[in-house]
Amino acid sequence: MSIQLNLYKNVLKHSGFKKWTTKPEELPSRVERYNAKHAFEMPKENYDHLFSQVEISLVVHNQMITFQVIRMVQKTPAEKAILYCPGNVLPLYPTKEELEAAWKLGDETHRDIWLPLYPHTFDSTINGQVACIYEVYKEMLKYYEAGAIDFYGYSLGATILLDFFPFNNSHEKLASPRYLFLISPVGNAVGKEAETMKKISRKDPIMSYTYGHEVLKGSDDFTHFRHMDLANTPETWLYYGDCDIYSAKAPSIISTFKMDLIPIHAVLRKECPHNYCIRNTFKEAKEDYEEIRRTITQNDPQSGD
């Protein structure tokens, strides 16, 4: 374990974040207070021409949902894009650092970024959130070819992007994107997975077993990642740290992909926590972040890779 990773984990341990996850019943009020202090604002001044918002409305379970999509556009026409689906499970709005990470990935891969501020977990079911992402992708296809779009998501965002494909297969069957990148997808514990989560929880610096197992317990069944209809799912990269309780889900995800003959490249990083490689803040994260970046750009004529 690198020194930087050790420091990073210590910061997480002392952040008090894990205490939030031990009392799920208190989360709605805590999150409301947090979001009031961290309300998202569109960038202004020198960056306003690079950022725009797309408003999307749809009816989910007889309820009208309207949400915003942040569109980060390259200075020169990119003609390629990433559907960047952030984690929203607590649910917190993306932080300034997370938005900067999204912009950085777009800039380094010369892709436009579409980042949806989809409804929070307490305001919508997983199915409802997947329906929202389906509408975002449908809108993106007005601007880009399907083969010029990659899906990238972490935490709940990764789960939603994975669940997009069974949802898509039962609807209009939009053309599949080129690649799928999943970082720390969350999901319900099934059978022995619950015991594995308990064991990992002891070394997880931010997620408790109480939260990991209970919060998603009443969600849609397909967050089990078993018996999913993965037809039309593209080549996929899966990243978990072995200090993340949700890494207990890795075997079921991998076996489901293999049964459906979908190419999947799985990484289980020792000593790494939840969402460890969305930023290259330490050696282990940098190596896997760079792998993602290279994979996205390797077929670009001017990528230099």
Coordinates of N, CA, C and O in Angstrom, one line a residue, residues 10 17-18 23 27 33 38 68 81 121-122 134 173 183 196 204 220 227 229 245 266 280 290 293-294 300:
N10 N -6.8 7.2 6.0 CA -6.9 7.9 7.3 C -7.8 9.1 7.3 O -8.5 9.3 8.2
F17 N -17.7 10.4 8.1 CA -18.6 10.0 7.0 C -19.3 8.6 7.4 O -20.5 8.4 7.2
K18 N -18.5 7.7 7.9 CA -19.0 6.4 8.2 C -20.2 6.4 9.2 O -21.1 5.6 9.2
K23 N -26.7 5.0 10.6 CA -28.0 5.4 11.0 C -28.8 5.9 9.7 O -29.0 7.1 9.6
L27 N -30.5 9.9 7.6 CA -29.9 10.4 6.4 C -30.7 11.5 5.7 O -30.1 12.5 5.2
R33 N -29.6 19.2 5.0 CA -28.8 20.2 5.5 C -27.5 20.4 4.7 O -27.0 21.5 4.4
H38 N -24.2 23.2 0.0 CA -23.4 22.9 -1.1 C -24.2 22.9 -2.4 O -24.1 22.0 -3.3
Q68 N -32.0 18.3 -14.3 CA -31.0 19.0 -15.2 C -29.9 18.0 -15.5 O -29.5 17.2 -14.7
A81 N -18.5 11.7 -26.8 CA -19.0 12.1 -25.5 C -19.0 11.0 -24.5 O -18.9 9.8 -24.8
T121 N -32.1 9.2 -4.2 CA -32.6 7.9 -3.8 C -33.9 8.0 -3.0 O -34.8 7.2 -3.1
F122 N -34.0 9.0 -2.2 CA -35.2 9.1 -1.3 C -36.4 9.7 -2.1 O -37.5 9.7 -1.6
Y134 N -32.0 6.7 -19.2 CA -32.5 6.3 -20.6 C -32.9 7.6 -21.4 O -32.5 7.7 -22.6
K173 N -35.0 -0.1 -27.2 CA -33.7 -0.7 -27.6 C -32.9 0.3 -28.4 O -32.7 0.2 -29.6
I183 N -17.3 1.8 -11.7 CA -16.5 1.9 -10.6 C -17.3 1.8 -9.3 O -18.2 2.6 -9.1
T196 N -20.2 -11.6 3.6 CA -18.9 -11.0 3.1 C -18.9 -9.5 3.3 O -17.9 -9.0 3.7
D204 N -13.7 -1.2 5.9 CA -14.2 -0.2 5.0 C -14.1 1.2 5.7 O -14.8 1.3 6.8
D220 N -35.4 -2.1 -6.2 CA -35.8 -3.1 -7.3 C -34.8 -4.3 -7.3 O -33.7 -4.2 -7.0
H227 N -29.5 -12.8 -12.9 CA -30.5 -13.0 -13.9 C -30.9 -11.8 -14.7 O -32.0 -11.6 -15.1
D229 N -30.9 -9.3 -18.0 CA -30.9 -9.4 -19.4 C -29.8 -8.5 -19.9 O -30.1 -7.3 -20.1
I245 N -17.2 -2.4 0.9 CA -18.2 -3.5 1.2 C -18.9 -4.0 -0.1 O -19.3 -5.2 -0.2
A266 N -12.2 -7.1 -15.1 CA -12.4 -6.8 -13.7 C -11.1 -6.6 -12.9 O -10.1 -7.3 -13.1
N280 N -7.1 10.5 -9.7 CA -5.8 9.9 -9.6 C -5.0 10.6 -8.4 O -4.0 11.2 -8.6
E290 N -5.5 5.9 -15.3 CA -4.8 6.0 -16.5 C -5.3 4.9 -17.5 O -5.3 5.1 -18.7
R293 N -8.5 6.1 -19.0 CA -8.2 7.1 -20.0 C -7.6 6.6 -21.3 O -8.1 7.0 -22.4
R294 N -6.7 5.7 -21.1 CA -6.0 5.1 -22.3 C -7.1 4.3 -23.1 O -7.1 4.3 -24.4
D300 N -8.5 6.7 -31.0 CA -8.6 8.0 -31.5 C -7.4 8.3 -32.5 O -6.2 8.1 -32.1

